[in-house]
Structures are given as C-alpha cells and as structure tokens.
Amino acid sequence: MKLTPKRQRADTAKGAVQAAQNAAQGPIDPPAYVTLPEACKPFWDAIVTSRPRDTWTDSDLVMAANLARVQHAIETVAIGSDEHAKLTRLAMALARSVAVHPTATVGRAADMVNAATAEREARQEHDDLIPRLRAV
C-alpha cells in the first residue's frame, strides 16, 4: 500500500501553483538534528533548490547535508590529489543518491540536444531588427 500522496503533474494548473508556492518559500533549511557549518550553506542552497521543494524527504535532506559538506571539502584540497579524487567520487555518489545529478534534474544528454542546438543558433543569429536582451 502506498503511503505517500499522489504528486501533481507539473504541466497542470495545480502543478504550476505548487511550483510557485515552492519557489516563494526559498531554500529548505537543514533538519534541526543535522549540523551544517556556515561555510557549507552555499552548497546546501544549490543542492536543495535543484529539486522541487515538496519532493525532499528527511533522509534526502541528511544526504544533501553530507553532499554539501563534501563539496565544501573539495574546495579545500589540492586539485588532482588523491584526496580530491576520493571526495569527487563521494560527491558523485551522494548526488546520485539524492537525485540532484544532471540526468535527474534536466534529463538525459540525448534529450537536451534540441534545446542546446536552439540556444546555440539563437546566440549566432544577428538580426538588427529583432530586439535582444543584453547584459549591461
């Protein structure tokens, strides 16, 4: 018997309302029983905002805290060292565990080809009659 409620489809009005409510609440705070140093907070925020807010479970949040700590630790070791390689492998495993790796968050690479092609073509088009956004 399934105990979790059925999730709303993202392409419905209810799904859009849920997405707006999730976004308005900002990043999830770590559970009270998890110690997360302040230096790890930027990694935490990036991790927990990569998935819809209402999909996180308590056990996912514990693993996300571990991932944030590991990502912070990666910043402190020499690139190319054995420790860097070990931490990178651990971060990849944790990212798969909490489904925040690219395949889970944006889809298979093969499925992104059309989006990447369209974006690349949009960058290359230089028609002066079409207004474009530009960084100032």
CSV table of C-alpha atoms in Angstrom, one decimal:
chain,number,residue,atom,x,y,z
A,1,MET,CA,0.0,0.0,0.0
A,2,LYS,CA,1.4,3.4,-1.0
A,3,LEU,CA,1.5,5.9,1.9
A,4,THR,CA,2.7,9.0,0.1
A,5,PRO,CA,0.1,11.2,-1.6
A,6,LYS,CA,0.0,11.2,-5.4
A,7,ARG,CA,2.1,14.0,-6.8
A,8,GLN,CA,0.6,16.6,-9.1
A,9,ARG,CA,1.7,16.7,-12.7
A,10,ALA,CA,4.0,19.7,-13.4
A,11,ASP,CA,2.1,20.6,-16.6
A,12,THR,CA,-1.2,21.3,-14.9
A,13,ALA,CA,-2.6,24.4,-13.1
A,14,LYS,CA,-2.2,22.7,-9.7
A,15,GLY,CA,1.4,21.8,-10.6
A,16,ALA,CA,2.1,25.5,-11.6
A,17,VAL,CA,0.6,26.7,-8.3
A,18,GLN,CA,2.7,24.1,-6.3
A,19,ALA,CA,5.8,25.3,-8.2
A,20,ALA,CA,5.1,28.9,-7.4
A,21,GLN,CA,4.5,28.1,-3.7
A,22,ASN,CA,7.7,26.1,-3.5
A,23,ALA,CA,9.7,28.9,-5.1
A,24,ALA,CA,8.2,31.6,-2.8
A,25,GLN,CA,9.4,29.7,0.2
A,26,GLY,CA,13.1,29.8,-0.7
A,27,PRO,CA,15.6,27.0,0.1
A,28,ILE,CA,14.8,24.4,2.7
A,29,ASP,CA,16.6,24.7,6.0
A,30,PRO,CA,18.6,21.7,7.2
A,31,PRO,CA,16.8,19.5,9.7
A,32,ALA,CA,17.5,20.5,13.3
A,33,TYR,CA,19.3,17.3,14.1
A,34,VAL,CA,21.9,17.9,11.2
A,35,THR,CA,25.0,20.0,11.9
A,36,LEU,CA,25.9,22.1,8.8
A,37,PRO,CA,28.7,24.6,9.1
A,38,GLU,CA,28.0,28.1,7.7
A,39,ALA,CA,30.7,27.6,5.0
A,40,CYS,CA,28.7,24.7,3.6
A,41,LYS,CA,25.5,26.8,3.3
A,42,PRO,CA,26.0,27.9,-0.3
A,43,PHE,CA,26.4,24.3,-1.4
A,44,TRP,CA,23.3,23.3,0.6
A,45,ASP,CA,21.2,26.0,-1.1
A,46,ALA,CA,22.4,25.0,-4.5
A,47,ILE,CA,21.6,21.3,-3.8
A,48,VAL,CA,18.1,21.7,-2.3
A,49,THR,CA,17.0,24.2,-4.9
A,50,SER,CA,17.9,21.8,-7.7
A,51,ARG,CA,14.8,19.7,-7.0
A,52,PRO,CA,11.2,20.7,-6.3
A,53,ARG,CA,10.8,21.6,-2.6
A,54,ASP,CA,8.0,19.2,-2.0
A,55,THR,CA,10.0,16.1,-3.2
A,56,TRP,CA,12.6,16.2,-0.4
A,57,THR,CA,12.3,13.6,2.4
A,58,ASP,CA,14.1,13.8,5.8
A,59,SER,CA,16.6,11.2,4.7
A,60,ASP,CA,17.2,13.0,1.5
A,61,LEU,CA,18.0,16.2,3.5
A,62,VAL,CA,20.5,14.3,5.6
A,63,MET,CA,22.3,13.0,2.4
A,64,ALA,CA,22.1,16.6,1.0
A,65,ALA,CA,23.9,17.9,4.1
A,66,ASN,CA,26.6,15.3,3.6
A,67,LEU,CA,26.9,16.3,-0.1
A,68,ALA,CA,27.2,20.0,0.9
A,69,ARG,CA,30.0,19.1,3.4
A,70,VAL,CA,31.8,17.0,0.8
A,71,GLN,CA,31.5,19.8,-1.8
A,72,HIS,CA,33.0,22.3,0.6
A,73,ALA,CA,35.8,19.8,1.5
A,74,ILE,CA,36.6,19.5,-2.2
A,75,GLU,CA,37.3,23.3,-2.3
A,76,THR,CA,40.0,22.9,0.4
A,77,VAL,CA,42.1,20.1,-1.1
A,78,ALA,CA,44.6,20.3,-4.0
A,79,ILE,CA,43.1,19.6,-7.4
A,80,GLY,CA,44.4,16.4,-8.8
A,81,SER,CA,45.4,14.9,-5.4
A,82,ASP,CA,44.2,11.5,-4.3
A,83,GLU,CA,42.0,13.2,-1.6
A,84,HIS,CA,40.4,15.4,-4.3
A,85,ALA,CA,39.7,12.3,-6.4
A,86,LYS,CA,38.1,10.4,-3.4
A,87,LEU,CA,36.0,13.4,-2.5
A,88,THR,CA,34.8,13.8,-6.0
A,89,ARG,CA,33.8,10.2,-6.3
A,90,LEU,CA,31.9,10.5,-3.0
A,91,ALA,CA,30.2,13.7,-4.2
A,92,MET,CA,29.1,12.0,-7.3
A,93,ALA,CA,27.7,9.0,-5.4
A,94,LEU,CA,25.8,11.3,-3.0
A,95,ALA,CA,24.4,13.4,-5.9
A,96,ARG,CA,23.0,10.2,-7.4
A,97,SER,CA,21.6,9.2,-4.0
A,98,VAL,CA,19.6,12.4,-3.7
A,99,ALA,CA,18.8,12.7,-7.4
A,100,VAL,CA,20.5,16.0,-8.0
A,101,HIS,CA,22.8,14.9,-10.8
A,102,PRO,CA,22.2,16.3,-14.3
A,103,THR,CA,20.2,13.3,-15.6
A,104,ALA,CA,17.7,13.6,-12.7
A,105,THR,CA,17.4,17.4,-12.8
A,106,VAL,CA,17.5,18.2,-16.5
A,107,GLY,CA,17.2,14.9,-18.3
A,108,ARG,CA,19.3,12.7,-20.5
A,109,ALA,CA,22.0,14.3,-22.5
A,110,ALA,CA,20.4,12.9,-25.7
A,111,ASP,CA,17.2,14.7,-24.8
A,112,MET,CA,19.0,18.0,-24.4
A,113,VAL,CA,20.3,18.1,-27.9
A,114,ASN,CA,17.4,20.1,-29.4
A,115,ALA,CA,17.5,22.6,-26.5
A,116,ALA,CA,21.2,23.1,-26.8
A,117,THR,CA,21.0,23.4,-30.6
A,118,ALA,CA,18.2,26.0,-30.4
A,119,GLU,CA,20.2,28.1,-27.8
A,120,ARG,CA,23.4,27.9,-29.9
A,121,GLU,CA,21.5,29.0,-33.0
A,122,ALA,CA,19.8,31.9,-31.1
A,123,ARG,CA,23.3,33.1,-30.0
A,124,GLN,CA,24.5,33.1,-33.6
A,125,GLU,CA,21.6,35.0,-35.1
A,126,HIS,CA,22.4,38.7,-35.6
A,127,ASP,CA,19.3,40.3,-37.0
A,128,ASP,CA,19.4,44.0,-36.0
A,129,LEU,CA,15.6,44.2,-36.5
A,130,ILE,CA,14.9,41.8,-33.6
A,131,PRO,CA,15.4,43.3,-30.2
A,132,ARG,CA,17.6,41.2,-27.9
A,133,LEU,CA,18.3,41.1,-24.2
A,134,ARG,CA,21.8,42.1,-23.4
A,135,ALA,CA,23.9,42.3,-20.2
A,136,VAL,CA,24.7,45.8,-19.0
